[in-house]
Coordinates of C-alpha atoms and ligand atoms in Angstrom, one line a residue:
M2 CA 60.6 71.3 92.0
I3 CA 61.3 68.9 94.9
I4 CA 64.0 69.9 97.3
L5 CA 65.7 68.1 100.1
G6 CA 67.1 70.3 102.9
I7 CA 69.8 69.3 105.4
E8 CA 70.5 71.1 108.7
T9 CA 73.3 70.1 111.1
S10 CA 74.6 73.5 112.3
C11 CA 74.1 72.9 116.0
D12 CA 72.4 70.2 118.0
E13 CA 69.5 69.2 115.7
T14 CA 69.9 66.7 112.9
A15 CA 67.2 67.6 110.4
I16 CA 66.1 66.7 106.9
S17 CA 63.1 67.9 105.1
I18 CA 61.7 67.3 101.7
I19 CA 59.5 70.1 100.2
K20 CA 57.7 70.8 97.0
A21 CA 58.4 74.4 95.9
K22 CA 56.7 76.3 93.1
G23 CA 56.2 79.8 91.9
D24 CA 58.5 82.8 91.4
L25 CA 59.8 85.3 93.9
N26 CA 56.5 87.1 93.9
S27 CA 54.4 84.1 94.7
L28 CA 56.3 81.5 96.5
E29 CA 54.5 78.2 97.1
F30 CA 55.7 75.5 99.4
E31 CA 54.4 72.2 100.5
V32 CA 56.2 70.0 103.1
L33 CA 56.2 66.4 101.9
G34 CA 58.2 64.9 104.7
S35 CA 60.3 66.3 107.6
S36 CA 62.2 64.7 110.3
I37 CA 64.3 66.0 113.3
N38 CA 66.5 64.3 115.8
S39 CA 67.3 66.6 118.7
Q40 CA 70.5 66.0 120.8
I41 CA 69.3 68.2 123.6
K42 CA 69.3 65.4 126.2
I43 CA 72.9 64.4 125.3
H44 CA 74.3 68.0 125.6
S45 CA 72.2 69.1 128.6
E46 CA 74.5 67.0 130.8
F47 CA 77.3 69.4 129.8
G48 CA 75.3 72.5 130.1
G49 CA 75.7 73.4 126.4
V50 CA 76.5 72.0 123.0
V51 CA 79.7 70.0 122.8
P52 CA 80.9 70.3 119.1
N53 CA 82.5 66.9 118.8
L54 CA 79.7 65.1 120.5
A55 CA 77.3 66.9 118.1
K56 CA 79.4 65.7 115.2
R57 CA 79.3 62.1 116.3
E58 CA 75.5 62.2 116.8
H59 CA 74.8 63.9 113.5
K60 CA 76.9 61.2 111.7
K61 CA 75.0 58.5 113.4
N62 CA 71.6 60.1 112.9
L63 CA 71.7 61.5 109.4
P64 CA 70.8 58.2 107.6
I65 CA 68.0 57.5 110.1
V66 CA 66.5 61.0 109.8
L67 CA 66.8 60.7 106.0
E68 CA 64.9 57.4 105.9
D69 CA 62.2 58.8 108.1
A70 CA 61.8 62.0 105.9
L71 CA 61.7 59.8 102.8
K72 CA 59.1 57.5 104.4
K73 CA 56.8 60.4 105.1
A74 CA 57.2 61.6 101.5
E75 CA 57.2 58.3 99.8
N76 CA 54.0 58.7 97.8
E77 CA 55.1 61.9 96.2
L78 CA 58.7 60.7 95.7
Q79 CA 57.6 57.5 93.9
I80 CA 59.8 55.2 95.8
A81 CA 59.0 51.6 96.6
N82 CA 61.1 51.3 99.7
C83 CA 62.6 54.2 101.6
K84 CA 65.3 52.0 103.0
L85 CA 66.7 51.5 99.5
W86 CA 67.7 55.2 99.1
E87 CA 71.3 54.2 98.6
K88 CA 70.4 52.4 95.4
E89 CA 67.1 53.9 94.2
K90 CA 67.0 57.6 93.4
P91 CA 63.9 59.3 94.8
K92 CA 62.2 62.0 92.7
I93 CA 64.2 64.9 94.2
D94 CA 65.7 67.6 92.1
L95 CA 68.1 69.5 94.3
I96 CA 69.8 69.3 97.7
F97 CA 70.4 72.3 99.9
V98 CA 72.6 72.0 102.9
T99 CA 73.5 74.5 105.7
V100 CA 77.1 75.6 105.3
G101 CA 77.1 78.2 108.1
P102 CA 76.9 79.9 110.4
G103 CA 77.3 77.3 113.1
L104 CA 79.6 74.8 114.7
E105 CA 82.1 73.7 112.0
P106 CA 82.5 70.1 113.0
A107 CA 78.7 69.8 113.0
L108 CA 78.3 71.6 109.7
W109 CA 80.8 69.3 108.0
T110 CA 78.8 66.2 108.8
G111 CA 75.8 67.7 106.9
I112 CA 77.9 68.8 104.0
E113 CA 79.7 65.5 103.6
F114 CA 76.4 63.6 103.8
A115 CA 74.8 66.0 101.2
K116 CA 77.8 65.5 98.9
E117 CA 77.5 61.7 99.1
L118 CA 73.8 61.9 98.4
G119 CA 74.3 64.2 95.5
E120 CA 76.8 61.8 94.0
K121 CA 74.6 58.8 94.5
W122 CA 71.5 60.5 93.0
H123 CA 73.4 62.6 90.4
I124 CA 71.7 65.8 91.5
P125 CA 73.3 69.2 92.5
V126 CA 74.1 70.0 96.1
I127 CA 74.1 73.7 97.0
G128 CA 75.2 75.5 100.2
T129 CA 72.6 77.5 102.2
N130 CA 73.0 80.2 104.9
H131 CA 71.3 79.1 108.2
M132 CA 70.2 82.6 109.0
E133 CA 68.5 82.9 105.6
G134 CA 66.7 79.8 106.7
H135 CA 65.4 81.5 109.8
I136 CA 64.0 84.3 107.5
A137 CA 62.4 81.7 105.2
S138 CA 60.8 79.9 108.2
V139 CA 58.0 82.5 108.3
L140 CA 56.8 81.5 104.8
F141 CA 55.2 78.4 106.3
K142 CA 52.0 79.3 108.1
N143 CA 49.1 77.6 109.7
N144 CA 51.3 74.6 110.3
E145 CA 50.5 73.2 113.7
L146 CA 52.6 70.1 113.2
E147 CA 55.6 70.2 111.0
D148 CA 54.7 66.7 109.8
K149 CA 51.4 67.9 108.4
K150 CA 51.4 68.6 104.7
L151 CA 50.6 72.1 104.0
Q152 CA 50.4 74.5 101.1
V153 CA 51.3 78.1 101.5
K154 CA 51.3 80.9 99.0
T155 CA 53.0 84.0 100.1
Q156 CA 52.7 87.5 98.6
F157 CA 55.6 89.4 99.8
G158 CA 56.2 93.1 99.8
F159 CA 59.5 95.1 100.2
P160 CA 61.2 96.6 102.0
S161 CA 60.9 94.1 104.9
L162 CA 62.8 93.9 108.2
A163 CA 63.9 90.7 109.8
L164 CA 64.7 90.4 113.5
L165 CA 66.7 87.2 113.9
I166 CA 67.0 86.0 117.5
S167 CA 68.7 82.7 118.2
G168 CA 71.3 81.0 120.3
G169 CA 74.1 82.5 118.3
H170 CA 72.7 85.6 116.7
T171 CA 70.7 88.8 117.4
E172 CA 70.5 91.0 114.4
I173 CA 68.2 93.1 112.3
I174 CA 68.3 92.7 108.6
L175 CA 66.8 95.0 106.0
L176 CA 65.5 93.1 103.0
K177 CA 65.3 95.5 100.0
D178 CA 64.2 92.4 98.0
W179 CA 64.8 88.7 98.2
K180 CA 68.4 89.2 97.0
N181 CA 69.6 92.5 98.5
K182 CA 69.9 92.2 102.2
E183 CA 71.7 94.5 104.6
K184 CA 72.5 94.0 108.3
I185 CA 71.4 97.2 110.1
G186 CA 72.0 96.2 113.7
E187 CA 73.5 93.3 115.7
T188 CA 74.5 92.4 119.2
K189 CA 77.8 93.8 120.4
D190 CA 78.3 90.8 122.8
D191 CA 76.0 87.9 123.7
A192 CA 73.1 86.7 121.5
V193 CA 69.7 86.9 123.2
G194 CA 69.3 83.1 123.2
E195 CA 72.8 82.8 124.7
A196 CA 71.7 85.2 127.5
F197 CA 68.6 83.0 128.2
D198 CA 70.9 80.0 128.4
K199 CA 73.5 81.6 130.6
V200 CA 70.9 83.1 133.0
A201 CA 69.2 79.7 133.2
R202 CA 72.5 78.1 134.1
M203 CA 72.9 80.6 137.0
L204 CA 69.5 79.6 138.2
K205 CA 70.6 75.9 138.0
L206 CA 68.1 75.2 135.2
P207 CA 68.8 72.7 132.5
Y208 CA 70.1 73.5 129.0
P209 CA 68.6 75.0 126.8
G210 CA 67.5 77.7 129.2
G211 CA 65.1 79.6 127.0
P212 CA 62.1 77.3 127.4
E213 CA 62.9 76.8 131.1
I214 CA 63.0 80.6 131.8
S215 CA 59.9 81.1 129.7
R216 CA 58.0 78.5 131.8
L217 CA 59.1 80.0 135.1
A218 CA 58.3 83.5 133.9
E219 CA 54.8 82.5 133.0
E220 CA 54.3 80.8 136.3
A221 CA 55.4 84.0 138.0
R222 CA 52.9 86.1 136.1
N223 CA 50.1 83.6 137.0
K224 CA 51.0 83.8 140.6
N225 CA 51.6 87.5 140.6
I226 CA 55.2 87.1 141.7
Q227 CA 57.5 90.1 140.9
L228 CA 61.1 91.0 141.7
D229 CA 61.9 94.0 143.9
T230 CA 64.5 95.2 141.4
K231 CA 64.4 96.2 137.7
F232 CA 67.1 94.7 135.5
P233 CA 68.6 97.0 132.9
R234 CA 67.1 97.3 129.3
P235 CA 70.5 97.5 127.5
M236 CA 71.0 100.1 124.8
I237 CA 67.4 101.0 124.4
H238 CA 68.2 104.6 124.1
S239 CA 71.1 104.3 121.7
H240 CA 70.5 105.8 118.3
D241 CA 71.5 102.7 116.4
F242 CA 69.9 99.3 116.0
N243 CA 72.5 97.4 117.9
F244 CA 72.0 95.2 121.0
S245 CA 74.0 94.1 124.0
F246 CA 72.9 91.4 126.4
S247 CA 76.0 90.7 128.5
G248 CA 75.2 93.6 130.9
L249 CA 71.8 92.2 131.5
K250 CA 73.3 88.8 132.2
T251 CA 75.8 90.4 134.6
A252 CA 73.0 92.3 136.4
V253 CA 71.3 88.9 137.1
L254 CA 74.7 87.5 138.3
Y255 CA 75.1 90.4 140.8
Y256 CA 71.6 90.1 142.0
L257 CA 72.2 86.5 142.8
K258 CA 75.5 87.2 144.5
N259 CA 73.9 89.8 146.6
L260 CA 71.1 87.3 147.5
K261 CA 73.8 84.8 148.5
N262 CA 75.6 87.3 150.7
N263 CA 72.4 88.1 152.5
T264 CA 71.3 84.5 153.0
I265 CA 72.2 82.7 156.1
N266 CA 71.7 79.3 154.5
Q267 CA 74.5 79.4 151.9
E268 CA 73.5 76.0 150.4
N269 CA 70.1 76.9 149.3
V270 CA 71.0 80.3 147.9
F271 CA 67.7 81.0 146.2
S272 CA 64.2 79.9 146.7
D273 CA 61.7 78.8 144.1
F274 CA 60.0 82.2 144.7
E275 CA 63.2 84.1 143.8
K276 CA 63.8 81.9 140.7
L277 CA 60.3 82.7 139.4
A278 CA 60.7 86.4 140.1
I279 CA 64.1 86.6 138.4
A280 CA 63.0 84.6 135.4
R281 CA 60.0 87.0 134.9
E282 CA 62.1 90.1 135.3
F283 CA 64.8 88.8 133.0
E284 CA 62.2 87.9 130.3
D285 CA 60.5 91.3 130.7
A286 CA 63.9 93.0 130.2
V287 CA 64.6 91.0 127.0
V288 CA 61.1 91.6 125.6
E289 CA 61.2 95.3 126.2
T290 CA 64.7 95.7 124.7
L291 CA 63.8 93.7 121.6
L292 CA 60.5 95.5 121.1
T293 CA 62.0 99.0 121.6
K294 CA 64.8 98.4 119.1
T295 CA 62.4 96.8 116.6
R296 CA 60.0 99.7 116.9
K297 CA 62.8 102.1 116.2
A298 CA 63.8 100.2 113.1
I299 CA 60.2 100.1 111.8
L300 CA 59.9 103.9 112.2
E301 CA 63.1 104.4 110.3
Y302 CA 62.6 101.9 107.4
L303 CA 58.8 101.7 107.2
P304 CA 58.8 98.0 106.2
K305 CA 55.8 96.2 104.6
N306 CA 56.7 93.0 106.6
L307 CA 58.3 92.4 109.9
I308 CA 59.8 88.9 110.0
I309 CA 60.9 87.4 113.3
G310 CA 63.0 84.3 113.1
G311 CA 65.2 82.1 115.3
G312 CA 64.7 79.8 118.3
V313 CA 63.9 82.6 120.8
I314 CA 60.7 83.5 118.9
A315 CA 59.4 80.2 120.3
N316 CA 59.0 82.3 123.5
K317 CA 55.3 82.8 124.3
T318 CA 55.5 86.3 125.7
L319 CA 57.6 87.5 122.9
R320 CA 55.2 86.1 120.3
E321 CA 52.3 87.8 122.0
K322 CA 54.0 91.1 122.4
F323 CA 55.4 91.2 118.8
L324 CA 52.0 90.3 117.4
M325 CA 50.6 93.3 119.3
L326 CA 52.8 95.7 117.4
N327 CA 50.1 95.5 114.8
K328 CA 48.0 97.8 116.9
E329 CA 50.7 100.5 116.6
F330 CA 51.5 99.8 113.0
N331 CA 48.3 99.0 111.2
D332 CA 49.7 98.3 107.8
L333 CA 52.6 96.2 109.0
N334 CA 52.4 92.5 108.3
I335 CA 54.0 90.6 111.2
L336 CA 55.3 87.2 110.3
I337 CA 56.4 84.8 112.9
P338 CA 57.1 81.1 112.3
E339 CA 55.1 78.2 113.8
K340 CA 56.9 77.1 117.0
S341 CA 58.3 73.9 115.3
L342 CA 59.9 76.1 112.6
A343 CA 61.2 78.7 115.1
T344 CA 63.9 76.4 116.4
D345 CA 66.4 74.8 114.0
N346 CA 64.8 72.6 111.3
A347 CA 65.5 71.7 107.7
T348 CA 62.2 72.8 106.2
M349 CA 63.4 76.4 106.4
I350 CA 66.8 75.5 104.8
A351 CA 65.0 73.9 101.8
A352 CA 62.8 77.0 101.5
A353 CA 65.8 79.4 101.7
G354 CA 67.5 77.2 99.1
Y355 CA 64.6 77.6 96.7
I356 CA 64.7 81.4 97.1
D357 CA 68.5 81.3 96.4
Y358 CA 67.8 79.1 93.4
L359 CA 65.2 81.6 92.0
N360 CA 67.7 84.4 92.6
G361 CA 70.3 82.6 90.5
V362 CA 72.1 81.0 93.4
K363 CA 75.0 82.6 95.2
N364 CA 76.9 79.4 94.9
L365 CA 78.0 79.1 98.5
E366 CA 81.1 77.0 98.7
L367 CA 80.5 73.5 100.1
K368 CA 82.7 74.1 103.1
A369 CA 81.8 74.7 106.7
Q370 CA 81.8 78.5 107.3
G371 CA 81.3 78.9 111.1
N372 CA 81.0 82.7 110.9
L373 CA 79.1 83.1 107.6
E374 CA 77.2 86.4 107.4
I375 CA 74.0 87.2 105.6
Ligands
LIG27 O1 67.5 79.0 116.3 P1 67.9 78.0 117.4 O2 67.2 76.7 117.5 O3 69.4 77.6 117.3 C1 70.4 78.5 116.8 O4 70.5 78.8 115.6 O5 71.1 79.1 117.7 O6 67.9 78.8 118.7 C2 68.2 78.2 120.0 C3 68.0 79.2 121.1 C4 68.5 78.7 122.4 O7 69.4 79.7 123.0 C5 67.3 78.5 123.2 O8 67.4 78.7 124.6 C6 66.4 79.6 122.6 O9 66.6 79.5 121.3 N1 64.9 79.3 122.9 C7 64.1 80.1 123.6 C8 62.9 79.4 123.7 N2 63.0 78.2 123.0 C9 64.2 78.2 122.5 N3 64.3 81.2 124.2 C10 63.3 81.8 124.9 N4 62.1 81.2 125.1 C11 61.8 80.0 124.5 N5 60.6 79.5 124.6
LIG28 ZN1 69.1 78.6 114.3

């Protein structure tokens, strides 16, 4: 089956065409063509994503991104000219589009575009949950470049746990099988990616802050630069699987305020040295918190797989530390997505769609659902 996925929940306009085969016990995917347009540069001026700007950009870019994805997949799709998609139906069986969670004006652009395509090509359009996409992102492995064609066959055992860490979410999901999922923990306030972005803003770093903090933290480690204070590791001793990141963010804010009060030169409130040290300590606090909570959940639920999805798992230190959990839990299969599939993309949406399809489809309404839950 050939599936086209569409993703416009935030600031990436993405379309991907995949070939999906197999049943729920042996999923097999091949990326035929994938294209992403990132709006990061446009939003970074405003320090965060502006929903109506995102909407305008998605509208403008969707046809361009579609054409690009079709071009990459043109041999498989048996189309003579990818520019003629309005007239000529490519060999695509189903369209899956993100309906939530995300920014509603942005989600609507993808949904409307998907509906139009479905009508033109006379094929069904089905809604997909973005977070299920982040779970499915780990099913593509050994994929250095998203453009590269790849074939993956995954044997998957249950129960599995999924830690989802993105700009809008921090949650742990228990997968009893591909259909039965239960949220066992979530953040009580800020999402972890949001904390990265907010702390980056305090340090006057551009949006999105995750990659910036990550870069500075690495530099600090290389130069052996360390902060004289330890930031809190929120809720690591609580007996549940919940998180909280706003206290950590506030601890950074107070640290900076304190620095400012003690600095004679009020203009240049913190030096590069301090920036590096703060970034490193903040990242360490996040890593330790996520690892501690995940460990607790592993001991409780004894999963066969640990899935980690969402933009924050693009973080180098986190990737290394999570992979090291294998030393503690020998039988645990740790699945993390390739970096290009960690942040938002449409390949994961198409894959999640295929799983829904095999499950008999939940029939998500084709309507933007900003707060859609798993
Ligand atoms: O999954 P994603 O692309 O979008 C949402 O669904 O939210 O995640 C975006 C988040 C942003 O908060 C961004 O700062 C964070 O992922 N992020 C990172 C890194 N790369 C992206 N956080 C830490 N380290 C990174 N290298
Ligand atoms: Zn996401």
